[in-house]
Coordinates of N, CA and C in Angstrom, one line a residue:
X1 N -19.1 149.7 115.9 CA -19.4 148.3 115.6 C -19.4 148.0 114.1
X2 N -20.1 149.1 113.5 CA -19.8 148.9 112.1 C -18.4 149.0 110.9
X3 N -17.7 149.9 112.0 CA -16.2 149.7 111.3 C -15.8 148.5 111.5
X4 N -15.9 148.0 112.8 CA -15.0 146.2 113.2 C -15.3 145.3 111.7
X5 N -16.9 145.0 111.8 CA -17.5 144.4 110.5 C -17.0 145.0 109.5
X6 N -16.8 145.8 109.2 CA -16.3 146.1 107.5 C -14.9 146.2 107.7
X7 N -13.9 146.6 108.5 CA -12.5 146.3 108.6 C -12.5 144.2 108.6
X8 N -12.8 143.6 109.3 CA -13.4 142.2 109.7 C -13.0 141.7 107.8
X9 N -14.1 141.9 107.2 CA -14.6 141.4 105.9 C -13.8 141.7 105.1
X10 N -13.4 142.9 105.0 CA -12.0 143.7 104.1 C -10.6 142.4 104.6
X11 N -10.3 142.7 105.9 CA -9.1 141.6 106.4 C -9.5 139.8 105.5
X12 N -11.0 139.4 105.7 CA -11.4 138.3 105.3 C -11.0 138.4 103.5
X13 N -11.2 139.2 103.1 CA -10.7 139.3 101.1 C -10.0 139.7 101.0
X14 N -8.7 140.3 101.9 CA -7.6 140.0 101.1 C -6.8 138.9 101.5
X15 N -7.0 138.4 102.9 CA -6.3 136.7 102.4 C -7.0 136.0 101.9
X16 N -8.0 135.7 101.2 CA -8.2 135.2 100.2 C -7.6 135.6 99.0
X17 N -7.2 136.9 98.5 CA -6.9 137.3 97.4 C -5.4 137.2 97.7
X18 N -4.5 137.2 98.5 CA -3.5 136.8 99.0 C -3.4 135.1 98.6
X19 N -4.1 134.7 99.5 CA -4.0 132.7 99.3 C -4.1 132.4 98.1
X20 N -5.1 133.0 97.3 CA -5.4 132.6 96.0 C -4.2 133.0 94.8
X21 N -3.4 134.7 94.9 CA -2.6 134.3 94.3 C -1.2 133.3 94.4
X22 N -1.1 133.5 96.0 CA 0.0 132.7 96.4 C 0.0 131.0 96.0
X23 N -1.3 130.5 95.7 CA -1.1 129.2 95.0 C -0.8 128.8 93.6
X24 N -2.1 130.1 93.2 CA -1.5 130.5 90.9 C -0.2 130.3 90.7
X25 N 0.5 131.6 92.2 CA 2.2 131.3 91.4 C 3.0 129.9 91.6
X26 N 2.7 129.0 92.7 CA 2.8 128.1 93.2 C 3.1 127.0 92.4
X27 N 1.7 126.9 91.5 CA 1.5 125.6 90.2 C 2.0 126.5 89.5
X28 N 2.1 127.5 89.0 CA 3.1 128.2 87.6 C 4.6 128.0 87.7
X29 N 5.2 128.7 88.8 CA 6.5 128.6 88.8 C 7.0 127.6 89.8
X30 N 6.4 126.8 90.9 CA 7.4 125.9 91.6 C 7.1 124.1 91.2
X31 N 5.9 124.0 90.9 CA 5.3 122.4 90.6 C 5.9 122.3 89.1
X32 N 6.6 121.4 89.1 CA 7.0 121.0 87.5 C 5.7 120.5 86.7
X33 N 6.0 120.9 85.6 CA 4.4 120.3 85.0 C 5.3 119.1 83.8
X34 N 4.1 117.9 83.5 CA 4.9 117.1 82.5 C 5.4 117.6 81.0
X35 N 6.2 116.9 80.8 CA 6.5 117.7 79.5 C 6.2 117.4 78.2
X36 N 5.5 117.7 77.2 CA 4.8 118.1 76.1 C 5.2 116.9 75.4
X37 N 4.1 116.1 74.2 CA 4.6 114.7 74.0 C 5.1 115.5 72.4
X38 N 6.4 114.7 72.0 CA 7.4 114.8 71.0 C 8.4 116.1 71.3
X39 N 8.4 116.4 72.8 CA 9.9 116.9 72.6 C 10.6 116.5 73.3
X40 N 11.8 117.1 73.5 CA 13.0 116.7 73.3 C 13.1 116.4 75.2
X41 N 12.6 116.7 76.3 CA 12.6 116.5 77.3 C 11.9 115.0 78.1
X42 N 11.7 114.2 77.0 CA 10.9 113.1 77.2 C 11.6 112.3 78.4
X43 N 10.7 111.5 79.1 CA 11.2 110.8 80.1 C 12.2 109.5 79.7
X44 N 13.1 109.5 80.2 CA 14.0 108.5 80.0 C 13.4 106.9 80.2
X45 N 14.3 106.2 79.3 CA 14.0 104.5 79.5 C 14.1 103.9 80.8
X46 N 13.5 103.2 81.2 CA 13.8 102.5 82.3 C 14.5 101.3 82.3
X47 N 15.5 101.3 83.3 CA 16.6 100.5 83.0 C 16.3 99.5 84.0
X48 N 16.9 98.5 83.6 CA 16.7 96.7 83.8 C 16.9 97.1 84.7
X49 N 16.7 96.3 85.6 CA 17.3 95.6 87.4 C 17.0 94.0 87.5
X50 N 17.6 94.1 88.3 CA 17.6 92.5 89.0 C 18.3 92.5 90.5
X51 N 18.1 91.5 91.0 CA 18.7 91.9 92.6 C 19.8 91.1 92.8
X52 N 20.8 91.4 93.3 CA 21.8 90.3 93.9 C 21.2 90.3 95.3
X53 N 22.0 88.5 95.3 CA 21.7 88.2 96.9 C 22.6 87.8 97.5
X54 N 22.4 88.5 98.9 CA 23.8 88.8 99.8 C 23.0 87.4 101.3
X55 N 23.5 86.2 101.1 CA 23.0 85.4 101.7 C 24.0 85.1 103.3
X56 N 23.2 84.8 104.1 CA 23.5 84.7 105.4 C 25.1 85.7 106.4
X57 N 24.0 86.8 106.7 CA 24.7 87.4 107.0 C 24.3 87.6 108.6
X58 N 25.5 87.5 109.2 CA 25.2 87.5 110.7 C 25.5 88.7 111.3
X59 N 24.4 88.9 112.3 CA 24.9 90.3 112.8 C 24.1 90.5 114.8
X60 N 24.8 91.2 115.4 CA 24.2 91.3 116.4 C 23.3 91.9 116.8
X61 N 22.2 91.8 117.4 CA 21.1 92.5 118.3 C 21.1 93.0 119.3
X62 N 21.6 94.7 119.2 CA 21.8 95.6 119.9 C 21.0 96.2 120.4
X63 N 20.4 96.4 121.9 CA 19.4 96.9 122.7 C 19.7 98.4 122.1
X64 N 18.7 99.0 122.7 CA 18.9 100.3 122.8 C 20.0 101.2 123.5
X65 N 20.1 100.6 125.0 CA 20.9 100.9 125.8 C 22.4 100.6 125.4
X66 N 22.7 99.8 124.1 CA 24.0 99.1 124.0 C 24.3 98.1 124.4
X67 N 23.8 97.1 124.9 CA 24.0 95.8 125.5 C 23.5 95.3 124.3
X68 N 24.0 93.7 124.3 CA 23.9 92.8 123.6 C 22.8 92.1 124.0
X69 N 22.1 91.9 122.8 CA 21.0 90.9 123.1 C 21.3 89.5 122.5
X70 N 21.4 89.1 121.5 CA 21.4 88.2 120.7 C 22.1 88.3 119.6
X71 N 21.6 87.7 118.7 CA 22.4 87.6 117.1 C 20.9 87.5 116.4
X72 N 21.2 87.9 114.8 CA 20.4 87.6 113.7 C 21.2 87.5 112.6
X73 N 20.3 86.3 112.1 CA 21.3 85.8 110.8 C 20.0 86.2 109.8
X74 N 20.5 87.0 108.6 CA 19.6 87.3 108.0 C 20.3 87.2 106.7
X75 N 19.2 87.6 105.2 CA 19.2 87.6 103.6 C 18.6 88.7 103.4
X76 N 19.5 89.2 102.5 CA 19.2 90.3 101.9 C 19.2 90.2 100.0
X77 N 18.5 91.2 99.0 CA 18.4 90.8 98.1 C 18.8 92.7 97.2
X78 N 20.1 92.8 96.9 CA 20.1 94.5 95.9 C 19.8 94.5 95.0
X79 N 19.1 95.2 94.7 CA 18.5 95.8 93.5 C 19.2 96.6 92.4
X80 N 19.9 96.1 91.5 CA 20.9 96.9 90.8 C 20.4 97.0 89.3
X81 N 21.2 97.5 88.7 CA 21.0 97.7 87.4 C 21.3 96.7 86.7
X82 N 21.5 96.0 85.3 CA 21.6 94.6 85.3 C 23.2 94.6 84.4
X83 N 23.6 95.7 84.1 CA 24.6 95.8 83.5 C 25.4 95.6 85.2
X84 N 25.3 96.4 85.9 CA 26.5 96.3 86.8 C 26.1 94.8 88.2
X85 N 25.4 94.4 88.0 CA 25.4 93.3 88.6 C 26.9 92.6 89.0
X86 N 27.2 92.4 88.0 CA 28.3 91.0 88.6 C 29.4 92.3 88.5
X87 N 29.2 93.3 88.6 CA 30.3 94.0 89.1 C 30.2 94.1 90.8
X88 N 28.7 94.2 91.0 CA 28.2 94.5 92.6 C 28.5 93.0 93.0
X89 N 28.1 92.1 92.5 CA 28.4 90.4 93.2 C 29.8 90.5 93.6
X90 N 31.0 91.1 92.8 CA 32.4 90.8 93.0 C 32.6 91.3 94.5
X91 N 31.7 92.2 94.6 CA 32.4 93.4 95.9 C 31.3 93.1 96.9
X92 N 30.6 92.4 96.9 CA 30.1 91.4 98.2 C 30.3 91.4 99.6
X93 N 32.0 91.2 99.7 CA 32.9 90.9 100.9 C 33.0 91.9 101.7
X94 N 33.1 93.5 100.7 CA 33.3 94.5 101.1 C 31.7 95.5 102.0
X95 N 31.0 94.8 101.0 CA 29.3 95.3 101.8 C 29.1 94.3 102.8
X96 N 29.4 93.2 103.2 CA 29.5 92.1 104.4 C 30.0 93.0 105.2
X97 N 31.5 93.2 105.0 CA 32.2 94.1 106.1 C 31.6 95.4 106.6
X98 N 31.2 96.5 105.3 CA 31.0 97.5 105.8 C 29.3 97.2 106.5
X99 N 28.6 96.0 106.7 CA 27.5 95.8 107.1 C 28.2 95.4 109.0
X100 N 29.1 94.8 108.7 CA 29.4 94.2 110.4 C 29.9 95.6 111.0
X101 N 30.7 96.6 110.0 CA 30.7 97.8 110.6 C 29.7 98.5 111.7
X102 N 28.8 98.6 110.9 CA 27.1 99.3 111.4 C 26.8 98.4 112.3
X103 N 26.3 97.2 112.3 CA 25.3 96.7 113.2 C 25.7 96.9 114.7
X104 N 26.9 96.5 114.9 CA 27.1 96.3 116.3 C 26.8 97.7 117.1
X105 N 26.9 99.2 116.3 CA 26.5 100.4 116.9 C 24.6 100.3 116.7
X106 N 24.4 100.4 115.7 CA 22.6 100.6 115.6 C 22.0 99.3 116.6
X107 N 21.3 99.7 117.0 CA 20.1 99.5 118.0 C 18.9 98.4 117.2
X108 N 20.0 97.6 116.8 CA 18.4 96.6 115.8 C 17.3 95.4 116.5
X109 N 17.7 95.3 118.0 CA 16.8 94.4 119.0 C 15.5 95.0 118.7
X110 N 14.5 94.5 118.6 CA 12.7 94.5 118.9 C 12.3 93.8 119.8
X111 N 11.2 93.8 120.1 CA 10.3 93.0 121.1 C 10.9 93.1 122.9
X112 N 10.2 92.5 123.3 CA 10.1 92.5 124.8 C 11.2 92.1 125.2
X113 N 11.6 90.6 124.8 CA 13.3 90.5 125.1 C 14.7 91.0 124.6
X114 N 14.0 91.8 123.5 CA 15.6 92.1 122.2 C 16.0 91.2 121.4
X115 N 14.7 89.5 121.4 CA 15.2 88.7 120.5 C 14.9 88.6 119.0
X116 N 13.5 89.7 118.7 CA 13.1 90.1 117.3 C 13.8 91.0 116.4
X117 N 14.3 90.8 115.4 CA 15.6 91.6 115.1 C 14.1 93.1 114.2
X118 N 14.8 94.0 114.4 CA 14.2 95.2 113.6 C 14.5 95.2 112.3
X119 N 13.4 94.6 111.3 CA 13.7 94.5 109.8 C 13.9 95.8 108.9
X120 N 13.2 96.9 109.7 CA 13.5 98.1 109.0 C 14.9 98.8 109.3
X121 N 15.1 98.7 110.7 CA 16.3 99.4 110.9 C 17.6 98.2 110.4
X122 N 17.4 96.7 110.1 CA 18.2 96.3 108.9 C 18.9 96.5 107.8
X123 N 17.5 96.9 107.0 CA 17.1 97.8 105.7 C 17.9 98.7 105.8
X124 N 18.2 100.0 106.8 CA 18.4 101.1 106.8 C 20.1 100.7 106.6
X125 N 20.4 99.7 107.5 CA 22.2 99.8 107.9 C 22.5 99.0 106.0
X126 N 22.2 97.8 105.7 CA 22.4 97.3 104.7 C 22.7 98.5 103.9
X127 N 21.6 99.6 103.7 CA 21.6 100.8 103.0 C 22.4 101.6 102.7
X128 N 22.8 102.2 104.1 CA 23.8 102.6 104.2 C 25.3 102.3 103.9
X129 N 25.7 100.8 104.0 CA 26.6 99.9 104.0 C 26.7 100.0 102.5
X130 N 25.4 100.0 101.6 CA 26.0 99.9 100.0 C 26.2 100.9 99.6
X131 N 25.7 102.2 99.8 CA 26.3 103.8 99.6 C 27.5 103.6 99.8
X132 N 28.3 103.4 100.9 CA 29.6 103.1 101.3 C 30.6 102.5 100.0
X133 N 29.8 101.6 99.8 CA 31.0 100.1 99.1 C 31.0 100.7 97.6
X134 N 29.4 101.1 97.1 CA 28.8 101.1 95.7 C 29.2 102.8 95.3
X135 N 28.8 103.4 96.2 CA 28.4 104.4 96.0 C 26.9 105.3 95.9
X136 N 26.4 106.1 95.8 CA 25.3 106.5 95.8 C 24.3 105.9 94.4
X137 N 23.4 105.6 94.4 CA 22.8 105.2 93.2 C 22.9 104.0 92.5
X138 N 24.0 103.2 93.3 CA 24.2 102.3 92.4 C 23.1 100.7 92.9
X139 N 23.1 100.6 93.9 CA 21.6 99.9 94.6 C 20.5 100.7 94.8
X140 N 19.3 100.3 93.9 CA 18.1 101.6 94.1 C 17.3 101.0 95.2
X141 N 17.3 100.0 95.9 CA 16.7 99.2 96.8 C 17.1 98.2 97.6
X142 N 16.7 98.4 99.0 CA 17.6 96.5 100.1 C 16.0 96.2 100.1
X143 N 16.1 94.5 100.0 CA 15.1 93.8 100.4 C 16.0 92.7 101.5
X144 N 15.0 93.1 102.6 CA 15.5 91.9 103.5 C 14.6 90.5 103.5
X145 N 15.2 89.9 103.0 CA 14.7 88.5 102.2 C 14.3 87.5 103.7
X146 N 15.0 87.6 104.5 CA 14.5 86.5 105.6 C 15.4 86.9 106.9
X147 N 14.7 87.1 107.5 CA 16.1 87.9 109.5 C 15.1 86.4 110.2
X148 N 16.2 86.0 110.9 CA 15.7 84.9 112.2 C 16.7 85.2 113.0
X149 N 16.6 84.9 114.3 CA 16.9 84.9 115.6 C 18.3 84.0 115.7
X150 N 19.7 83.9 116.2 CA 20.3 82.9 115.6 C 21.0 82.3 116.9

């Protein structure tokens, strides 16, 4: 009985002595720590934005099952850098299209009839649609400005 308790308590300190070093090395070598004020690793400027807006865009309301529910005409608003703005405004037509691409497969119906359009899963295809056209990075955000039922 007395070996259980002292094998028991022995098992109990060394995962503690185990846990405890496994977190030391944790914050030493895997957590970045900030970097030291006047060198040369300093955090970069933050660069302008502004949003273009991608106005009345129609799209359909796809159940889950693949059936058609309705339409939603919705506004969207990207978040770009402010240098390449009216380079992203030119190419508009092309994020419209690769937007009509997506909707009609994603599943964006809500509610009980399928007539609430899903503002998130919006968000997501818009998203995706500007990685496509822009490329990665070049929209750091979709705002869906206003979805109605159409």
């Amino acid at each position: 009985m007395m070996k259980r308790l002292v094998l028991a308590l022995l098992l109990i300190l060394a995962g503690a002595g185990v846990g405890g070093a496994a977190a030391i090395a944790t914050t030493r070598f895997v957590v970045p720590h900030p970097p030291k004020s006047g060198s040369a690793a300093a955090a970069p400027a933050p660069v302008e934005t502004q949003f273009v807006p991608v106005d009345q865009v129609l799209a359909p309301l796809v159940l889950s099952d693949g059936r058609l529910a309705g339409y939603v005409r919705f506004d969207a608003g990207l978040e770009v850098a402010t240098e390449k703005a009216a380079e992203i405004g030119e190419r508009l037509p092309l994020l419209r299209h690769a937007i009509n691409m997506r909707t009609y497969r994603a599943p964006l119906a809500a509610g009980r009839d399928g007539m609430l359009p899903d503002v998130a899963g919006l968000q997501r295809v818009v998203q995706a649609a500007a990685i496509e056209v822009f490329g990665r990075g070049a929209v750091r955000k979709v705002a869906i400005t206003k979805a109605e039922p159409a």
